[in-house]
């Protein structure tokens, strides 16, 4: 694979691999530090992200920033992306065909970044990346290991917007993620 970050961004910008290209305003390429050891993978751009072409700029983004701040992390140190790069109308779950069509972009992002830790935000990402039967309620905060990468999942910030009691659980998951990250800091 010889693609660069720039190549991927350019492909995503004009992608027509699925029908979401007909309804999106702007595709949302992942963003962040290309040297990051920590990669967050969420589900799909929301309405605000679709307008601005940037991940997590809406109300979910505010919650995410709060969680990051609470565990001493900053967006500048991490890389954030989504399973699919275009907004699904009405915020519905991404369809199988959409996830498949978009997967190569995520694969290239992961290949180029070579993260030490991948955190899936929410069920859709966890089931695509960790295991098809992953149950967020029961398994959030648990770790699996693949090659040189530690993988975990926690609640999606939009789940916290719907049920604020999930904030504390997610905060604890993020604190453990930040702790684990310190173990890898010197390795990268
Ligand atoms: N929700 C997501 O899953 N991704 C975003 O980028 C924004 C909201």
mmCIF file with all atom_site columns, C-alpha atoms and ligand atoms in Angstrom:
data_model
loop_
_atom_site.group_PDB
_atom_site.id
_atom_site.type_symbol
_atom_site.label_atom_id
_atom_site.label_alt_id
_atom_site.label_comp_id
_atom_site.label_asym_id
_atom_site.label_entity_id
_atom_site.label_seq_id
_atom_site.pdbx_PDB_ins_code
_atom_site.Cartn_x
_atom_site.Cartn_y
_atom_site.Cartn_z
_atom_site.occupancy
_atom_site.B_iso_or_equiv
_atom_site.pdbx_formal_charge
_atom_site.auth_seq_id
_atom_site.auth_comp_id
_atom_site.auth_asym_id
_atom_site.auth_atom_id
_atom_site.pdbx_PDB_model_num
ATOM   1   C CA . UNK A 1 1   ? 0.000   0.000  0.000  1.00 0.00 ? 1   UNK A CA 1
ATOM   2   C CA . UNK A 1 2   ? 1.618   3.209  -1.133 1.00 0.00 ? 2   UNK A CA 1
ATOM   3   C CA . UNK A 1 3   ? -1.153  5.720  -0.402 1.00 0.00 ? 3   UNK A CA 1
ATOM   4   C CA . UNK A 1 4   ? -0.385  8.837  1.624  1.00 0.00 ? 4   UNK A CA 1
ATOM   5   C CA . UNK A 1 5   ? -2.746  10.717 3.964  1.00 0.00 ? 5   UNK A CA 1
ATOM   6   C CA . UNK A 1 6   ? -3.243  13.224 1.211  1.00 0.00 ? 6   UNK A CA 1
ATOM   7   C CA . UNK A 1 7   ? -4.205  10.518 -1.317 1.00 0.00 ? 7   UNK A CA 1
ATOM   8   C CA . UNK A 1 8   ? -6.836  9.106  1.033  1.00 0.00 ? 8   UNK A CA 1
ATOM   9   C CA . UNK A 1 9   ? -8.244  12.535 1.792  1.00 0.00 ? 9   UNK A CA 1
ATOM   10  C CA . UNK A 1 10  ? -8.568  13.253 -1.903 1.00 0.00 ? 10  UNK A CA 1
ATOM   11  C CA . UNK A 1 11  ? -10.330 9.936  -2.557 1.00 0.00 ? 11  UNK A CA 1
ATOM   12  C CA . UNK A 1 12  ? -12.756 10.514 0.307  1.00 0.00 ? 12  UNK A CA 1
ATOM   13  C CA . UNK A 1 13  ? -13.478 14.049 -0.911 1.00 0.00 ? 13  UNK A CA 1
ATOM   14  C CA . UNK A 1 14  ? -14.916 12.794 -4.219 1.00 0.00 ? 14  UNK A CA 1
ATOM   15  C CA . UNK A 1 15  ? -16.079 9.324  -3.169 1.00 0.00 ? 15  UNK A CA 1
ATOM   16  C CA . UNK A 1 16  ? -19.191 7.910  -4.865 1.00 0.00 ? 16  UNK A CA 1
ATOM   17  C CA . UNK A 1 17  ? -18.819 4.293  -3.667 1.00 0.00 ? 17  UNK A CA 1
ATOM   18  C CA . UNK A 1 18  ? -22.268 4.312  -2.048 1.00 0.00 ? 18  UNK A CA 1
ATOM   19  C CA . UNK A 1 19  ? -25.528 6.225  -2.329 1.00 0.00 ? 19  UNK A CA 1
ATOM   20  C CA . UNK A 1 20  ? -24.734 8.421  0.683  1.00 0.00 ? 20  UNK A CA 1
ATOM   21  C CA . UNK A 1 21  ? -22.684 10.462 -1.768 1.00 0.00 ? 21  UNK A CA 1
ATOM   22  C CA . UNK A 1 22  ? -26.000 11.664 -3.227 1.00 0.00 ? 22  UNK A CA 1
ATOM   23  C CA . UNK A 1 23  ? -27.341 13.023 0.055  1.00 0.00 ? 23  UNK A CA 1
ATOM   24  C CA . UNK A 1 24  ? -24.244 14.181 1.967  1.00 0.00 ? 24  UNK A CA 1
ATOM   25  C CA . UNK A 1 25  ? -23.104 17.781 1.960  1.00 0.00 ? 25  UNK A CA 1
ATOM   26  C CA . UNK A 1 26  ? -19.470 17.036 2.727  1.00 0.00 ? 26  UNK A CA 1
ATOM   27  C CA . UNK A 1 27  ? -17.639 13.771 3.347  1.00 0.00 ? 27  UNK A CA 1
ATOM   28  C CA . UNK A 1 28  ? -15.891 13.721 6.714  1.00 0.00 ? 28  UNK A CA 1
ATOM   29  C CA . UNK A 1 29  ? -12.349 12.421 6.602  1.00 0.00 ? 29  UNK A CA 1
ATOM   30  C CA . UNK A 1 30  ? -10.756 11.489 9.932  1.00 0.00 ? 30  UNK A CA 1
ATOM   31  C CA . UNK A 1 31  ? -8.776  14.237 11.659 1.00 0.00 ? 31  UNK A CA 1
ATOM   32  C CA . UNK A 1 32  ? -6.045  14.645 14.138 1.00 0.00 ? 32  UNK A CA 1
ATOM   33  C CA . UNK A 1 33  ? -2.431  13.905 14.805 1.00 0.00 ? 33  UNK A CA 1
ATOM   34  C CA . UNK A 1 34  ? -0.899  11.582 12.209 1.00 0.00 ? 34  UNK A CA 1
ATOM   35  C CA . UNK A 1 35  ? 1.679   10.484 14.809 1.00 0.00 ? 35  UNK A CA 1
ATOM   36  C CA . UNK A 1 36  ? -0.979  9.653  17.413 1.00 0.00 ? 36  UNK A CA 1
ATOM   37  C CA . UNK A 1 37  ? -0.789  6.429  19.383 1.00 0.00 ? 37  UNK A CA 1
ATOM   38  C CA . UNK A 1 38  ? -4.522  6.694  20.117 1.00 0.00 ? 38  UNK A CA 1
ATOM   39  C CA . UNK A 1 39  ? -7.188  6.318  17.436 1.00 0.00 ? 39  UNK A CA 1
ATOM   40  C CA . UNK A 1 40  ? -10.887 6.869  18.177 1.00 0.00 ? 40  UNK A CA 1
ATOM   41  C CA . UNK A 1 41  ? -13.351 5.281  15.770 1.00 0.00 ? 41  UNK A CA 1
ATOM   42  C CA . UNK A 1 42  ? -16.990 6.360  15.911 1.00 0.00 ? 42  UNK A CA 1
ATOM   43  C CA . UNK A 1 43  ? -19.975 5.594  13.741 1.00 0.00 ? 43  UNK A CA 1
ATOM   44  C CA . UNK A 1 44  ? -20.820 8.215  11.149 1.00 0.00 ? 44  UNK A CA 1
ATOM   45  C CA . UNK A 1 45  ? -20.847 11.993 10.776 1.00 0.00 ? 45  UNK A CA 1
ATOM   46  C CA . UNK A 1 46  ? -23.856 13.769 12.250 1.00 0.00 ? 46  UNK A CA 1
ATOM   47  C CA . UNK A 1 47  ? -25.684 16.787 10.837 1.00 0.00 ? 47  UNK A CA 1
ATOM   48  C CA . UNK A 1 48  ? -23.122 19.384 11.976 1.00 0.00 ? 48  UNK A CA 1
ATOM   49  C CA . UNK A 1 49  ? -20.214 17.259 10.799 1.00 0.00 ? 49  UNK A CA 1
ATOM   50  C CA . UNK A 1 50  ? -21.916 16.873 7.413  1.00 0.00 ? 50  UNK A CA 1
ATOM   51  C CA . UNK A 1 51  ? -22.126 20.659 7.129  1.00 0.00 ? 51  UNK A CA 1
ATOM   52  C CA . UNK A 1 52  ? -18.550 21.340 8.188  1.00 0.00 ? 52  UNK A CA 1
ATOM   53  C CA . UNK A 1 53  ? -16.704 18.245 6.940  1.00 0.00 ? 53  UNK A CA 1
ATOM   54  C CA . UNK A 1 54  ? -15.023 17.783 10.340 1.00 0.00 ? 54  UNK A CA 1
ATOM   55  C CA . UNK A 1 55  ? -15.640 14.930 12.836 1.00 0.00 ? 55  UNK A CA 1
ATOM   56  C CA . UNK A 1 56  ? -17.257 15.663 16.202 1.00 0.00 ? 56  UNK A CA 1
ATOM   57  C CA . UNK A 1 57  ? -17.996 19.355 15.859 1.00 0.00 ? 57  UNK A CA 1
ATOM   58  C CA . UNK A 1 58  ? -21.597 19.093 17.112 1.00 0.00 ? 58  UNK A CA 1
ATOM   59  C CA . UNK A 1 59  ? -23.032 18.406 20.567 1.00 0.00 ? 59  UNK A CA 1
ATOM   60  C CA . UNK A 1 60  ? -21.420 14.928 20.665 1.00 0.00 ? 60  UNK A CA 1
ATOM   61  C CA . UNK A 1 61  ? -18.119 16.670 20.073 1.00 0.00 ? 61  UNK A CA 1
ATOM   62  C CA . UNK A 1 62  ? -18.636 18.815 23.167 1.00 0.00 ? 62  UNK A CA 1
ATOM   63  C CA . UNK A 1 63  ? -19.125 15.695 25.288 1.00 0.00 ? 63  UNK A CA 1
ATOM   64  C CA . UNK A 1 64  ? -16.100 14.062 23.704 1.00 0.00 ? 64  UNK A CA 1
ATOM   65  C CA . UNK A 1 65  ? -13.935 17.102 24.454 1.00 0.00 ? 65  UNK A CA 1
ATOM   66  C CA . UNK A 1 66  ? -15.122 17.042 28.064 1.00 0.00 ? 66  UNK A CA 1
ATOM   67  C CA . UNK A 1 67  ? -14.216 13.360 28.391 1.00 0.00 ? 67  UNK A CA 1
ATOM   68  C CA . UNK A 1 68  ? -10.800 13.964 26.847 1.00 0.00 ? 68  UNK A CA 1
ATOM   69  C CA . UNK A 1 69  ? -10.147 16.961 29.044 1.00 0.00 ? 69  UNK A CA 1
ATOM   70  C CA . UNK A 1 70  ? -11.155 15.030 32.135 1.00 0.00 ? 70  UNK A CA 1
ATOM   71  C CA . UNK A 1 71  ? -8.476  12.405 31.517 1.00 0.00 ? 71  UNK A CA 1
ATOM   72  C CA . UNK A 1 72  ? -5.819  14.908 30.486 1.00 0.00 ? 72  UNK A CA 1
ATOM   73  C CA . UNK A 1 73  ? -6.008  14.282 26.764 1.00 0.00 ? 73  UNK A CA 1
ATOM   74  C CA . UNK A 1 74  ? -6.413  16.718 23.932 1.00 0.00 ? 74  UNK A CA 1
ATOM   75  C CA . UNK A 1 75  ? -7.666  16.352 20.356 1.00 0.00 ? 75  UNK A CA 1
ATOM   76  C CA . UNK A 1 76  ? -4.257  17.524 19.157 1.00 0.00 ? 76  UNK A CA 1
ATOM   77  C CA . UNK A 1 77  ? -2.684  14.316 20.484 1.00 0.00 ? 77  UNK A CA 1
ATOM   78  C CA . UNK A 1 78  ? -5.159  11.847 19.022 1.00 0.00 ? 78  UNK A CA 1
ATOM   79  C CA . UNK A 1 79  ? -6.735  10.811 15.720 1.00 0.00 ? 79  UNK A CA 1
ATOM   80  C CA . UNK A 1 80  ? -10.533 10.615 15.329 1.00 0.00 ? 80  UNK A CA 1
ATOM   81  C CA . UNK A 1 81  ? -12.420 8.984  12.511 1.00 0.00 ? 81  UNK A CA 1
ATOM   82  C CA . UNK A 1 82  ? -15.665 7.196  11.676 1.00 0.00 ? 82  UNK A CA 1
ATOM   83  C CA . UNK A 1 83  ? -16.679 3.824  10.255 1.00 0.00 ? 83  UNK A CA 1
ATOM   84  C CA . UNK A 1 84  ? -18.389 5.639  7.396  1.00 0.00 ? 84  UNK A CA 1
ATOM   85  C CA . UNK A 1 85  ? -17.355 9.041  6.136  1.00 0.00 ? 85  UNK A CA 1
ATOM   86  C CA . UNK A 1 86  ? -20.741 10.371 5.001  1.00 0.00 ? 86  UNK A CA 1
ATOM   87  C CA . UNK A 1 87  ? -23.792 11.353 7.029  1.00 0.00 ? 87  UNK A CA 1
ATOM   88  C CA . UNK A 1 88  ? -26.658 8.832  6.869  1.00 0.00 ? 88  UNK A CA 1
ATOM   89  C CA . UNK A 1 89  ? -29.979 10.697 6.417  1.00 0.00 ? 89  UNK A CA 1
ATOM   90  C CA . UNK A 1 90  ? -31.931 11.025 9.655  1.00 0.00 ? 90  UNK A CA 1
ATOM   91  C CA . UNK A 1 91  ? -28.910 9.726  11.611 1.00 0.00 ? 91  UNK A CA 1
ATOM   92  C CA . UNK A 1 92  ? -29.978 6.148  10.901 1.00 0.00 ? 92  UNK A CA 1
ATOM   93  C CA . UNK A 1 93  ? -27.502 3.301  11.466 1.00 0.00 ? 93  UNK A CA 1
ATOM   94  C CA . UNK A 1 94  ? -25.100 2.787  8.577  1.00 0.00 ? 94  UNK A CA 1
ATOM   95  C CA . UNK A 1 95  ? -26.157 -0.047 6.262  1.00 0.00 ? 95  UNK A CA 1
ATOM   96  C CA . UNK A 1 96  ? -23.926 -3.077 5.662  1.00 0.00 ? 96  UNK A CA 1
ATOM   97  C CA . UNK A 1 97  ? -23.169 -2.022 2.076  1.00 0.00 ? 97  UNK A CA 1
ATOM   98  C CA . UNK A 1 98  ? -22.184 1.468  3.232  1.00 0.00 ? 98  UNK A CA 1
ATOM   99  C CA . UNK A 1 99  ? -19.852 0.076  5.874  1.00 0.00 ? 99  UNK A CA 1
ATOM   100 C CA . UNK A 1 100 ? -18.261 -2.274 3.346  1.00 0.00 ? 100 UNK A CA 1
ATOM   101 C CA . UNK A 1 101 ? -17.864 0.451  0.727  1.00 0.00 ? 101 UNK A CA 1
ATOM   102 C CA . UNK A 1 102 ? -16.167 2.751  3.228  1.00 0.00 ? 102 UNK A CA 1
ATOM   103 C CA . UNK A 1 103 ? -13.991 0.172  4.969  1.00 0.00 ? 103 UNK A CA 1
ATOM   104 C CA . UNK A 1 104 ? -10.934 0.589  2.706  1.00 0.00 ? 104 UNK A CA 1
ATOM   105 C CA . UNK A 1 105 ? -10.587 4.205  3.868  1.00 0.00 ? 105 UNK A CA 1
ATOM   106 C CA . UNK A 1 106 ? -10.544 3.133  7.496  1.00 0.00 ? 106 UNK A CA 1
ATOM   107 C CA . UNK A 1 107 ? -8.050  0.419  6.649  1.00 0.00 ? 107 UNK A CA 1
ATOM   108 C CA . UNK A 1 108 ? -5.700  2.928  5.029  1.00 0.00 ? 108 UNK A CA 1
ATOM   109 C CA . UNK A 1 109 ? -6.080  5.344  7.926  1.00 0.00 ? 109 UNK A CA 1
ATOM   110 C CA . UNK A 1 110 ? -5.203  2.559  10.375 1.00 0.00 ? 110 UNK A CA 1
ATOM   111 C CA . UNK A 1 111 ? -2.326  1.346  8.212  1.00 0.00 ? 111 UNK A CA 1
ATOM   112 C CA . UNK A 1 112 ? -0.792  4.815  8.025  1.00 0.00 ? 112 UNK A CA 1
ATOM   113 C CA . UNK A 1 113 ? -1.369  5.704  11.675 1.00 0.00 ? 113 UNK A CA 1
ATOM   114 C CA . UNK A 1 114 ? -0.361  2.366  13.211 1.00 0.00 ? 114 UNK A CA 1
ATOM   115 C CA . UNK A 1 115 ? -2.110  3.195  16.487 1.00 0.00 ? 115 UNK A CA 1
ATOM   116 C CA . UNK A 1 116 ? -1.150  1.492  19.732 1.00 0.00 ? 116 UNK A CA 1
ATOM   117 C CA . UNK A 1 117 ? -4.686  1.873  21.061 1.00 0.00 ? 117 UNK A CA 1
ATOM   118 C CA . UNK A 1 118 ? -7.992  1.858  19.188 1.00 0.00 ? 118 UNK A CA 1
ATOM   119 C CA . UNK A 1 119 ? -11.116 3.003  21.025 1.00 0.00 ? 119 UNK A CA 1
ATOM   120 C CA . UNK A 1 120 ? -14.462 2.289  19.409 1.00 0.00 ? 120 UNK A CA 1
ATOM   121 C CA . UNK A 1 121 ? -17.136 4.798  20.356 1.00 0.00 ? 121 UNK A CA 1
ATOM   122 C CA . UNK A 1 122 ? -20.459 2.991  20.462 1.00 0.00 ? 122 UNK A CA 1
ATOM   123 C CA . UNK A 1 123 ? -21.979 -0.253 19.262 1.00 0.00 ? 123 UNK A CA 1
ATOM   124 C CA . UNK A 1 124 ? -21.686 0.251  15.506 1.00 0.00 ? 124 UNK A CA 1
ATOM   125 C CA . UNK A 1 125 ? -17.918 0.796  15.630 1.00 0.00 ? 125 UNK A CA 1
ATOM   126 C CA . UNK A 1 126 ? -17.340 -1.918 18.259 1.00 0.00 ? 126 UNK A CA 1
ATOM   127 C CA . UNK A 1 127 ? -19.294 -4.492 16.266 1.00 0.00 ? 127 UNK A CA 1
ATOM   128 C CA . UNK A 1 128 ? -17.420 -3.653 13.056 1.00 0.00 ? 128 UNK A CA 1
ATOM   129 C CA . UNK A 1 129 ? -13.952 -3.480 14.615 1.00 0.00 ? 129 UNK A CA 1
ATOM   130 C CA . UNK A 1 130 ? -13.886 -5.740 17.679 1.00 0.00 ? 130 UNK A CA 1
ATOM   131 C CA . UNK A 1 131 ? -16.584 -8.377 17.336 1.00 0.00 ? 131 UNK A CA 1
ATOM   132 C CA . UNK A 1 132 ? -19.970 -8.609 15.544 1.00 0.00 ? 132 UNK A CA 1
ATOM   133 C CA . UNK A 1 133 ? -21.706 -9.555 18.795 1.00 0.00 ? 133 UNK A CA 1
ATOM   134 C CA . UNK A 1 134 ? -20.045 -6.920 20.977 1.00 0.00 ? 134 UNK A CA 1
ATOM   135 C CA . UNK A 1 135 ? -22.410 -5.645 23.678 1.00 0.00 ? 135 UNK A CA 1
ATOM   136 C CA . UNK A 1 136 ? -21.480 -2.136 24.792 1.00 0.00 ? 136 UNK A CA 1
ATOM   137 C CA . UNK A 1 137 ? -23.440 -2.318 28.037 1.00 0.00 ? 137 UNK A CA 1
ATOM   138 C CA . UNK A 1 138 ? -21.689 -5.480 29.184 1.00 0.00 ? 138 UNK A CA 1
ATOM   139 C CA . UNK A 1 139 ? -18.313 -5.183 27.481 1.00 0.00 ? 139 UNK A CA 1
ATOM   140 C CA . UNK A 1 140 ? -17.381 -1.498 27.478 1.00 0.00 ? 140 UNK A CA 1
ATOM   141 C CA . UNK A 1 141 ? -13.995 -0.928 29.030 1.00 0.00 ? 141 UNK A CA 1
ATOM   142 C CA . UNK A 1 142 ? -12.772 -4.466 28.297 1.00 0.00 ? 142 UNK A CA 1
ATOM   143 C CA . UNK A 1 143 ? -9.612  -4.926 26.226 1.00 0.00 ? 143 UNK A CA 1
ATOM   144 C CA . UNK A 1 144 ? -8.622  -7.191 23.381 1.00 0.00 ? 144 UNK A CA 1
ATOM   145 C CA . UNK A 1 145 ? -5.276  -7.288 21.612 1.00 0.00 ? 145 UNK A CA 1
ATOM   146 C CA . UNK A 1 146 ? -4.569  -7.630 17.926 1.00 0.00 ? 146 UNK A CA 1
ATOM   147 C CA . UNK A 1 147 ? -1.016  -7.625 16.626 1.00 0.00 ? 147 UNK A CA 1
ATOM   148 C CA . UNK A 1 148 ? 0.575   -4.605 18.363 1.00 0.00 ? 148 UNK A CA 1
ATOM   149 C CA . UNK A 1 149 ? -2.668  -2.832 19.115 1.00 0.00 ? 149 UNK A CA 1
ATOM   150 C CA . UNK A 1 150 ? -4.916  -2.767 22.186 1.00 0.00 ? 150 UNK A CA 1
ATOM   151 C CA . UNK A 1 151 ? -8.610  -2.392 21.390 1.00 0.00 ? 151 UNK A CA 1
ATOM   152 C CA . UNK A 1 152 ? -11.488 -1.317 23.578 1.00 0.00 ? 152 UNK A CA 1
ATOM   153 C CA . UNK A 1 153 ? -14.907 0.296  23.287 1.00 0.00 ? 153 UNK A CA 1
ATOM   154 C CA . UNK A 1 154 ? -16.960 2.683  25.321 1.00 0.00 ? 154 UNK A CA 1
ATOM   155 C CA . UNK A 1 155 ? -20.244 4.518  24.990 1.00 0.00 ? 155 UNK A CA 1
ATOM   156 C CA . UNK A 1 156 ? -20.745 6.889  22.083 1.00 0.00 ? 156 UNK A CA 1
ATOM   157 C CA . UNK A 1 157 ? -21.037 10.519 23.256 1.00 0.00 ? 157 UNK A CA 1
ATOM   158 C CA . UNK A 1 158 ? -24.531 10.681 21.734 1.00 0.00 ? 158 UNK A CA 1
ATOM   159 C CA . UNK A 1 159 ? -25.593 7.876  24.116 1.00 0.00 ? 159 UNK A CA 1
ATOM   160 C CA . UNK A 1 160 ? -24.503 10.177 26.964 1.00 0.00 ? 160 UNK A CA 1
ATOM   161 C CA . UNK A 1 161 ? -26.597 12.976 25.481 1.00 0.00 ? 161 UNK A CA 1
ATOM   162 C CA . UNK A 1 162 ? -29.606 10.652 25.667 1.00 0.00 ? 162 UNK A CA 1
ATOM   163 C CA . UNK A 1 163 ? -28.753 9.294  29.129 1.00 0.00 ? 163 UNK A CA 1
ATOM   164 C CA . UNK A 1 164 ? -26.427 11.407 31.239 1.00 0.00 ? 164 UNK A CA 1
ATOM   165 C CA . UNK A 1 165 ? -25.928 8.597  33.780 1.00 0.00 ? 165 UNK A CA 1
ATOM   166 C CA . UNK A 1 166 ? -23.579 6.980  31.228 1.00 0.00 ? 166 UNK A CA 1
ATOM   167 C CA . UNK A 1 167 ? -21.131 9.861  31.584 1.00 0.00 ? 167 UNK A CA 1
ATOM   168 C CA . UNK A 1 168 ? -19.431 8.511  34.732 1.00 0.00 ? 168 UNK A CA 1
ATOM   169 C CA . UNK A 1 169 ? -18.956 5.027  33.254 1.00 0.00 ? 169 UNK A CA 1
ATOM   170 C CA . UNK A 1 170 ? -17.514 6.489  30.070 1.00 0.00 ? 170 UNK A CA 1
ATOM   171 C CA . UNK A 1 171 ? -15.285 8.788  32.091 1.00 0.00 ? 171 UNK A CA 1
ATOM   172 C CA . UNK A 1 172 ? -13.837 5.800  33.925 1.00 0.00 ? 172 UNK A CA 1
ATOM   173 C CA . UNK A 1 173 ? -13.206 4.024  30.611 1.00 0.00 ? 173 UNK A CA 1
ATOM   174 C CA . UNK A 1 174 ? -11.423 7.115  29.295 1.00 0.00 ? 174 UNK A CA 1
ATOM   175 C CA . UNK A 1 175 ? -9.279  7.373  32.409 1.00 0.00 ? 175 UNK A CA 1
ATOM   176 C CA . UNK A 1 176 ? -8.112  3.813  31.892 1.00 0.00 ? 176 UNK A CA 1
ATOM   177 C CA . UNK A 1 177 ? -7.462  4.550  28.202 1.00 0.00 ? 177 UNK A CA 1
ATOM   178 C CA . UNK A 1 178 ? -5.322  7.554  29.184 1.00 0.00 ? 178 UNK A CA 1
ATOM   179 C CA . UNK A 1 179 ? -3.460  5.460  31.760 1.00 0.00 ? 179 UNK A CA 1
ATOM   180 C CA . UNK A 1 180 ? -2.765  2.757  29.198 1.00 0.00 ? 180 UNK A CA 1
ATOM   181 C CA . UNK A 1 181 ? -1.609  5.367  26.733 1.00 0.00 ? 181 UNK A CA 1
ATOM   182 C CA . UNK A 1 182 ? 1.156   6.445  29.096 1.00 0.00 ? 182 UNK A CA 1
ATOM   183 C CA . UNK A 1 183 ? 2.494   2.873  28.917 1.00 0.00 ? 183 UNK A CA 1
ATOM   184 C CA . UNK A 1 184 ? 2.885   3.261  25.145 1.00 0.00 ? 184 UNK A CA 1
ATOM   185 C CA . UNK A 1 185 ? 4.075   6.871  24.989 1.00 0.00 ? 185 UNK A CA 1
ATOM   186 C CA . UNK A 1 186 ? 7.751   5.990  25.007 1.00 0.00 ? 186 UNK A CA 1
ATOM   187 C CA . UNK A 1 187 ? 7.310   3.036  22.659 1.00 0.00 ? 187 UNK A CA 1
ATOM   188 C CA . UNK A 1 188 ? 6.010   4.994  19.645 1.00 0.00 ? 188 UNK A CA 1
HETATM 189 N N1 . LIG B 2 .   ? -21.130 11.074 15.741 1.00 0.00 ? 1   LIG B N1 1
HETATM 190 C C1 . LIG B 2 .   ? -20.224 10.235 15.158 1.00 0.00 ? 1   LIG B C1 1
HETATM 191 O O1 . LIG B 2 .   ? -20.336 9.026  15.238 1.00 0.00 ? 1   LIG B O1 1
HETATM 192 N N2 . LIG B 2 .   ? -19.240 10.782 14.476 1.00 0.00 ? 1   LIG B N2 1
HETATM 193 C C2 . LIG B 2 .   ? -19.059 12.088 14.349 1.00 0.00 ? 1   LIG B C2 1
HETATM 194 O O2 . LIG B 2 .   ? -18.100 12.494 13.704 1.00 0.00 ? 1   LIG B O2 1
HETATM 195 C C3 . LIG B 2 .   ? -19.996 12.925 14.988 1.00 0.00 ? 1   LIG B C3 1
HETATM 196 C C4 . LIG B 2 .   ? -21.015 12.401 15.672 1.00 0.00 ? 1   LIG B C4 1
#
